[in-house]
Amino acid sequence: MFVFGYLSPSSSTKGWPVDLIHQTEWAFVTVAVACLILAIAARRRAPEFVCNLIAIFGGAGAGLGLVMPFELAPFFFGLSQEAMIETFVLILVYPIAIFAFFLLFRGIAVAKPPKSPRR
């Protein structure tokens, strides 16, 4: 992506690659919020397959949306480019965050109905 950074207009300080990174982050956050709304709406109504799909997409969107700004800190927070070398360790956090959010979304979408008291 950065190989073609020279295509950006010379008057722009950020250029299209950084704009693309920001738009991708917005897409991840939008998918996560949409899946959260769908998970709440699907609770105890939708088949388990649909709930799992919501959890997969929601977990991926939330996990990537949470870690990506910290990994690409120079582009999001204006840090020096050297700080990006230190954030490469966050690549290992992606699968953990995605799996944790998958479990969270699945727990929301596949909520067990409350047990009725026995008489």
N, CA, C and O of each residue as an XYZ file, in Angstrom:
476
protein
N       0.822     -1.176      0.000
C       0.000      0.000      0.000
C       0.874      1.251      0.000
O       0.575      2.202     -0.722
N       1.931      1.273      0.781
C       2.740      2.479      0.887
C       3.660      2.665     -0.310
O       4.227      3.743     -0.486
N       3.819      1.639     -1.134
C       4.638      1.764     -2.329
C       4.055      2.813     -3.257
O       4.787      3.518     -3.951
N       2.723      2.912     -3.265
C       2.056      3.848     -4.158
C       1.686      5.156     -3.465
O       0.825      5.896     -3.940
N       2.329      5.432     -2.360
C       2.048      6.660     -1.621
C       2.359      7.909     -2.412
O       1.809      8.973     -2.130
N       3.220      7.800     -3.387
C       3.568      8.977     -4.187
C       2.394      9.455     -5.024
O       2.435     10.565     -5.555
N       1.352      8.651     -5.156
C       0.191      9.053     -5.947
C      -0.657     10.104     -5.250
O      -1.481     10.757     -5.890
N      -0.466     10.275     -3.956
C      -1.289     11.241     -3.235
C      -0.923     12.659     -3.666
O       0.210     12.914     -4.076
N      -1.867     13.567     -3.574
C      -1.578     14.945     -3.959
C      -0.484     15.538     -3.084
O      -0.403     15.236     -1.893
N       0.341     16.365     -3.662
C       1.464     16.937     -2.914
C       0.986     17.919     -1.850
O       1.717     18.179     -0.894
N      -0.214     18.469     -1.984
C      -0.716     19.408     -0.985
C      -1.230     18.680      0.258
O      -1.366     19.287      1.320
N      -1.512     17.396      0.129
C      -2.016     16.623      1.259
C      -0.846     16.154      2.113
O       0.139     15.629      1.594
N      -0.958     16.345      3.428
C       0.127     15.905      4.309
C      -0.001     14.425      4.640
O       1.005     13.758      4.884
N      -1.219     13.904      4.652
C      -1.401     12.500      5.013
C      -1.409     11.595      3.788
O      -0.745     10.558      3.786
N      -2.123     11.956      2.785
C      -2.179     11.134      1.587
C      -3.215     10.036      1.686
O      -3.815      9.811      2.737
N      -3.413      9.357      0.565
C      -4.459      8.336      0.498
C      -4.171      7.096      1.324
O      -5.131      6.484      1.793
N      -2.924      6.669      1.545
C      -2.743      5.471      2.374
C      -3.243      5.664      3.802
O      -3.860      4.762      4.369
N      -2.987      6.814      4.377
C      -3.439      7.073      5.739
C      -4.959      7.219      5.770
O      -5.610      6.764      6.711
N      -5.516      7.844      4.758
C      -6.980      7.933      4.669
C      -7.602      6.541      4.567
O      -8.640      6.278      5.174
N      -6.977      5.659      3.810
C      -7.464      4.291      3.689
C      -7.400      3.561      5.030
O      -8.306      2.794      5.355
N      -6.356      3.787      5.800
C      -6.241      3.177      7.124
C      -7.366      3.665      8.024
O      -7.972      2.864      8.737
N      -7.653      4.951      8.007
C      -8.728      5.502      8.837
C     -10.093      4.971      8.400
O     -10.934      4.661      9.244
N     -10.317      4.864      7.101
C     -11.595      4.335      6.609
C     -11.764      2.867      6.977
O     -12.872      2.422      7.276
N     -10.673      2.117      6.954
C     -10.727      0.716      7.354
C     -11.087      0.600      8.829
O     -11.875     -0.266      9.210
N     -10.524      1.454      9.650
C     -10.857      1.447     11.083
C     -12.333      1.756     11.293
O     -12.993      1.111     12.107
N     -12.851      2.735     10.566
C     -14.282      3.048     10.677
C     -15.130      1.856     10.246
O     -16.175      1.596     10.843
N     -14.701      1.140      9.231
C     -15.449     -0.040      8.780
C     -15.472     -1.114      9.864
O     -16.514     -1.723     10.107
N     -14.338     -1.351     10.517
C     -14.300     -2.348     11.595
C     -15.222     -1.959     12.740
O     -15.957     -2.801     13.258
N     -15.191     -0.710     13.135
C     -16.036     -0.247     14.234
C     -17.505     -0.323     13.843
O     -18.341     -0.702     14.662
N     -17.833      0.033     12.601
C     -19.217     -0.046     12.132
C     -19.721     -1.480     12.137
O     -20.849     -1.739     12.557
N     -18.902     -2.409     11.677
C     -19.288     -3.828     11.683
C     -19.495     -4.312     13.112
O     -20.444     -5.048     13.383
N     -18.621     -3.910     14.024
C     -18.740     -4.344     15.415
C     -20.028     -3.819     16.053
O     -20.729     -4.563     16.739
N     -20.336     -2.555     15.829
C     -21.559     -1.977     16.406
C     -22.794     -2.609     15.774
O     -23.758     -2.912     16.479
N     -22.781     -2.811     14.463
C     -23.922     -3.451     13.794
C     -24.127     -4.868     14.314
O     -25.262     -5.290     14.538
N     -23.037     -5.606     14.509
C     -23.161     -6.969     15.018
C     -23.619     -6.988     16.472
O     -24.306     -7.920     16.889
N     -23.250     -5.976     17.245
C     -23.744     -5.890     18.615
C     -25.256     -5.697     18.631
O     -25.968     -6.330     19.411
N     -25.730     -4.819     17.764
C     -27.184     -4.601     17.667
C     -27.883     -5.878     17.184
O     -28.930     -6.254     17.711
N     -27.300     -6.538     16.186
C     -27.881     -7.789     15.696
C     -27.849     -8.881     16.756
O     -28.792     -9.665     16.862
N     -26.783     -8.943     17.538
C     -26.686     -9.971     18.577
C     -27.756     -9.772     19.639
O     -28.346    -10.737     20.124
N     -28.002     -8.527     19.994
C     -29.053     -8.252     20.980
C     -30.418     -8.587     20.388
O     -31.273     -9.146     21.075
N     -30.626     -8.248     19.118
C     -31.910     -8.534     18.473
C     -32.121    -10.033     18.247
O     -33.255    -10.512     18.265
N     -31.034    -10.766     18.035
C     -31.141    -12.197     17.732
C     -31.227    -13.059     18.986
O     -31.427    -14.270     18.893
N     -31.080    -12.455     20.135
C     -31.065    -13.214     21.382
C     -32.320    -14.065     21.519
O     -33.441    -13.557     21.500
N     -32.111    -15.343     21.655
C     -33.159    -16.353     21.856
C     -34.153    -16.457     20.710
O     -35.152    -17.164     20.847
N     -33.925    -15.788     19.590
C     -34.853    -15.861     18.464
C     -34.239    -16.502     17.236
O     -34.906    -17.262     16.535
N     -32.993    -16.209     16.968
C     -32.353    -16.664     15.730
C     -31.745    -18.056     15.929
O     -31.415    -18.443     17.050
N     -31.602    -18.797     14.836
C     -30.926    -20.100     14.941
C     -29.466    -19.928     15.354
O     -28.882    -18.857     15.194
N     -28.895    -20.995     15.884
C     -27.528    -20.924     16.393
C     -26.529    -20.584     15.292
O     -25.537    -19.903     15.549
N     -26.779    -21.050     14.070
C     -25.890    -20.741     12.944
C     -25.804    -19.235     12.707
O     -24.715    -18.701     12.493
N     -26.928    -18.561     12.744
C     -26.958    -17.108     12.544
C     -26.244    -16.400     13.696
O     -25.509    -15.437     13.481
N     -26.464    -16.880     14.903
C     -25.790    -16.288     16.063
C     -24.277    -16.449     15.960
O     -23.525    -15.544     16.322
N     -23.829    -17.611     15.460
C     -22.394    -17.822     15.285
C     -21.820    -16.902     14.212
O     -20.708    -16.395     14.363
N     -22.563    -16.680     13.134
C     -22.100    -15.741     12.100
C     -21.985    -14.326     12.649
O     -21.016    -13.620     12.370
N     -22.967    -13.921     13.423
C     -22.913    -12.594     14.038
C     -21.697    -12.498     14.953
O     -21.003    -11.482     14.971
N     -21.445    -13.558     15.710
C     -20.309    -13.556     16.633
C     -18.976    -13.533     15.883
O     -18.039    -12.863     16.317
N     -18.880    -14.247     14.776
C     -17.632    -14.260     14.003
C     -17.339    -12.877     13.430
O     -16.237    -12.354     13.598
N     -18.323    -12.287     12.755
C     -18.091    -10.969     12.152
C     -17.930     -9.887     13.209
O     -17.088     -9.000     13.068
N     -18.727     -9.954     14.258
C     -18.601     -8.973     15.334
C     -17.278     -9.093     16.067
O     -16.657     -8.084     16.400
N     -16.844    -10.318     16.321
C     -15.564    -10.528     17.000
C     -14.398    -10.043     16.167
O     -13.467     -9.428     16.688
N     -14.445    -10.319     14.871
C     -13.365     -9.857     13.991
C     -13.357     -8.331     13.903
O     -12.297     -7.712     13.996
N     -14.523     -7.724     13.726
C     -14.590     -6.267     13.626
C     -14.145     -5.578     14.908
O     -13.405     -4.595     14.865
N     -14.596     -6.093     16.047
C     -14.232     -5.467     17.319
C     -12.762     -5.708     17.657
O     -12.074     -4.797     18.118
N     -12.281     -6.922     17.433
C     -10.884     -7.224     17.740
C      -9.918     -6.423     16.890
O      -8.957     -5.847     17.400
N     -10.177     -6.390     15.586
C      -9.316     -5.609     14.695
C      -9.458     -4.111     14.960
O      -8.476     -3.371     14.916
N     -10.681     -3.675     15.232
C     -10.913     -2.263     15.508
C     -10.293     -1.797     16.811
O      -9.967     -0.619     16.957
N     -10.126     -2.710     17.762
C      -9.514     -2.338     19.033
C      -8.000     -2.267     18.937
O      -7.400     -1.329     19.460
N      -7.370     -3.226     18.287
C      -5.914     -3.322     18.286
C      -5.272     -2.452     17.205
O      -4.185     -1.914     17.414
N      -5.928     -2.308     16.061
C      -5.320     -1.624     14.927
C      -4.844     -0.192     15.228
O      -3.747      0.168     14.799
N      -5.611      0.634     15.939
C      -5.109      1.985     16.202
C      -3.827      2.003     17.032
O      -2.983      2.882     16.859
N      -3.687      1.040     17.925
C      -2.472      1.003     18.747
C      -1.284      0.471     17.959
O      -0.150      0.906     18.158
N      -1.552     -0.472     17.062
C      -0.470     -0.988     16.235
C       0.021      0.070     15.249
O       1.220      0.178     14.992
N      -0.898      0.837     14.707
C      -0.557      1.890     13.746
C      -0.590      3.259     14.419
O      -1.103      4.223     13.852
N      -0.045      3.339     15.625
C      -0.091      4.555     16.441
C       0.438      5.796     15.735
O      -0.131      6.871     15.927
N       1.500      5.713     14.924
C       1.955      6.939     14.259
C       0.891      7.570     13.364
O       0.867      8.789     13.200
N       0.025      6.763     12.794
C      -0.994      7.294     11.890
C      -2.230      7.775     12.637
O      -2.926      8.675     12.167
N      -2.510      7.186     13.798
C      -3.713      7.560     14.534
C      -3.450      8.625     15.592
O      -4.296      9.488     15.827
N      -2.286      8.571     16.230
C      -2.026      9.462     17.359
C      -0.875     10.429     17.108
O      -0.507     11.183     18.010
N      -0.300     10.429     15.916
C       0.750     11.369     15.578
C       2.088     11.100     16.250
O       2.877     12.024     16.445
N       2.355      9.851     16.605
C       3.641      9.511     17.212
C       4.729      9.457     16.145
O       4.445      9.478     14.947
N       5.957      9.387     16.591
C       7.064      9.288     15.641
C       7.033      7.925     14.958
O       6.484      6.966     15.500
N       7.612      7.844     13.788
C       7.605      6.593     13.016
C       8.361      5.479     13.732
O       8.071      4.302     13.518
N       9.325      5.834     14.578
C      10.076      4.817     15.310
C       9.190      4.068     16.298
O       9.478      2.921     16.641
N       8.125      4.701     16.752
C       7.221      4.056     17.704
C       6.515      2.870     17.067
O       6.077      1.961     17.773
N       6.397      2.865     15.744
C       5.717      1.771     15.070
C       6.500      0.468     15.199
O       5.905     -0.609     15.218
N       7.806      0.551     15.288
C       8.616     -0.651     15.459
C       8.275     -1.319     16.787
O       8.236     -2.546     16.872
N       8.031     -0.528     17.815
C       7.692     -1.067     19.124
C       6.303     -1.677     19.159
O       6.032     -2.544     19.989
N       5.424     -1.244     18.279
C       4.051     -1.746     18.316
C       3.868     -3.038     17.525
O       2.768     -3.590     17.510
N       4.905     -3.531     16.873
C       4.764     -4.772     16.106
C       4.414     -5.961     16.986
O       3.858     -6.946     16.499
N       4.727     -5.886     18.263
C       4.385     -6.980     19.170
C       2.862     -7.114     19.305
O       2.363     -8.169     19.696
N       2.134     -6.054     18.983
C       0.669     -6.106     19.072
C       0.059     -7.037     18.032
O      -1.114     -7.396     18.138
N       0.835     -7.431     17.032
C       0.326     -8.392     16.052
C      -0.070     -9.693     16.750
O      -0.992    -10.384     16.316
N       0.626    -10.015     17.820
C       0.301    -11.224     18.578
C      -0.999    -11.091     19.367
O      -1.576    -12.095     19.783
N      -1.457     -9.873     19.574
C      -2.671     -9.631     20.352
C      -3.929     -9.798     19.499
O      -5.004    -10.051     20.043
N      -3.819     -9.664     18.187
C      -4.985     -9.756     17.307
C      -5.798    -11.033     17.533
O      -7.002    -10.932     17.769
N      -5.199    -12.239     17.473
C      -6.022    -13.445     17.644
C      -6.668    -13.533     19.020
O      -7.785    -14.034     19.149
N      -5.976    -13.052     20.047
C      -6.538    -13.089     21.399
C      -7.741    -12.165     21.490
O      -8.774    -12.543     22.044
N      -7.618    -10.954     20.949
C      -8.715     -9.992     20.991
C      -9.904    -10.475     20.164
O     -11.051    -10.346     20.592
N      -9.637    -11.025     18.994
C     -10.727    -11.510     18.144
C     -11.465    -12.654     18.825
O     -12.696    -12.690     18.807
N     -10.728    -13.596     19.428
C     -11.373    -14.724     20.099
C     -12.169    -14.257     21.315
O     -13.268    -14.754     21.563
N     -11.623    -13.308     22.072
C     -12.342    -12.793     23.240
C     -13.643    -12.098     22.825
O     -14.685    -12.301     23.447
N     -13.577    -11.287     21.783
C     -14.795    -10.625     21.319
C     -15.770    -11.612     20.683
O     -16.982    -11.418     20.772
N     -15.265    -12.668     20.041
C     -16.143    -13.711     19.517
C     -16.940    -14.337     20.657
O     -18.155    -14.505     20.549
N     -16.262    -14.679     21.743
C     -16.959    -15.268     22.889
C     -17.967    -14.299     23.487
O     -19.051    -14.704     23.905
N     -17.611    -13.015     23.529
C     -18.524    -12.006     24.055
C     -19.778    -11.887     23.187
O     -20.898    -11.904     23.698
N     -19.582    -11.766     21.871
C     -20.722    -11.642     20.962
C     -21.571    -12.914     20.977
O     -22.798    -12.844     20.916
N     -20.925    -14.064     21.056
C     -21.677    -15.326     21.089
C     -22.466    -15.427     22.387
O     -23.596    -15.916     22.393
N     -21.883    -14.971     23.474
C     -22.595    -14.976     24.747
C     -23.808    -14.059     24.735
O     -24.821    -14.350     25.370
N     -23.702    -12.952     24.012
C     -24.842    -12.038     23.898
C     -25.918    -12.645     23.001
O     -27.102    -12.607     23.337
N     -25.509    -13.203     21.865
C     -26.482    -13.685     20.876
C     -27.146    -14.997     21.295
O     -28.317    -15.224     20.988
N     -26.419    -15.848     21.983
C     -26.964    -17.162     22.348
C     -27.213    -17.195     23.851
O     -26.764    -18.109     24.543
N     -27.921    -16.207     24.343
C     -28.225    -16.155     25.774
C     -29.249    -17.228     26.117
O     -30.244    -17.407     25.415
N     -28.991    -17.922     27.185
C     -29.920    -18.962     27.638
C     -31.112    -18.291     28.311
O     -30.952    -17.310     29.036
N     -32.300    -18.820     28.069
C     -33.458    -18.253     28.771
C     -33.343    -18.549     30.270
O     -32.778    -19.569     30.666
N     -33.878    -17.660     31.089
C     -33.795    -17.899     32.528
C     -34.561    -19.153     32.915
O     -35.605    -19.468     32.344
N     -34.021    -19.857     33.892
C     -34.687    -21.089     34.347
C     -35.930    -20.715     35.146
O     -35.918    -19.808     35.977
N     -36.989    -21.442     34.864
C     -38.214    -21.201     35.606
C     -38.148    -21.997     36.912
O     -37.653    -23.124     36.940
N     -38.645    -21.406     37.972
C     -38.589    -22.132     39.242
C     -39.535    -23.336     39.217
O     -40.649    -23.260     38.699
N     -39.066    -24.437     39.785
C     -39.892    -25.647     39.843
C     -40.854    -25.555     41.021
O     -40.532    -25.040     42.092
N     -42.021    -26.068     40.775
C     -43.034    -26.048     41.850
C     -43.339    -27.418     42.314
O     -44.165    -27.596     43.210
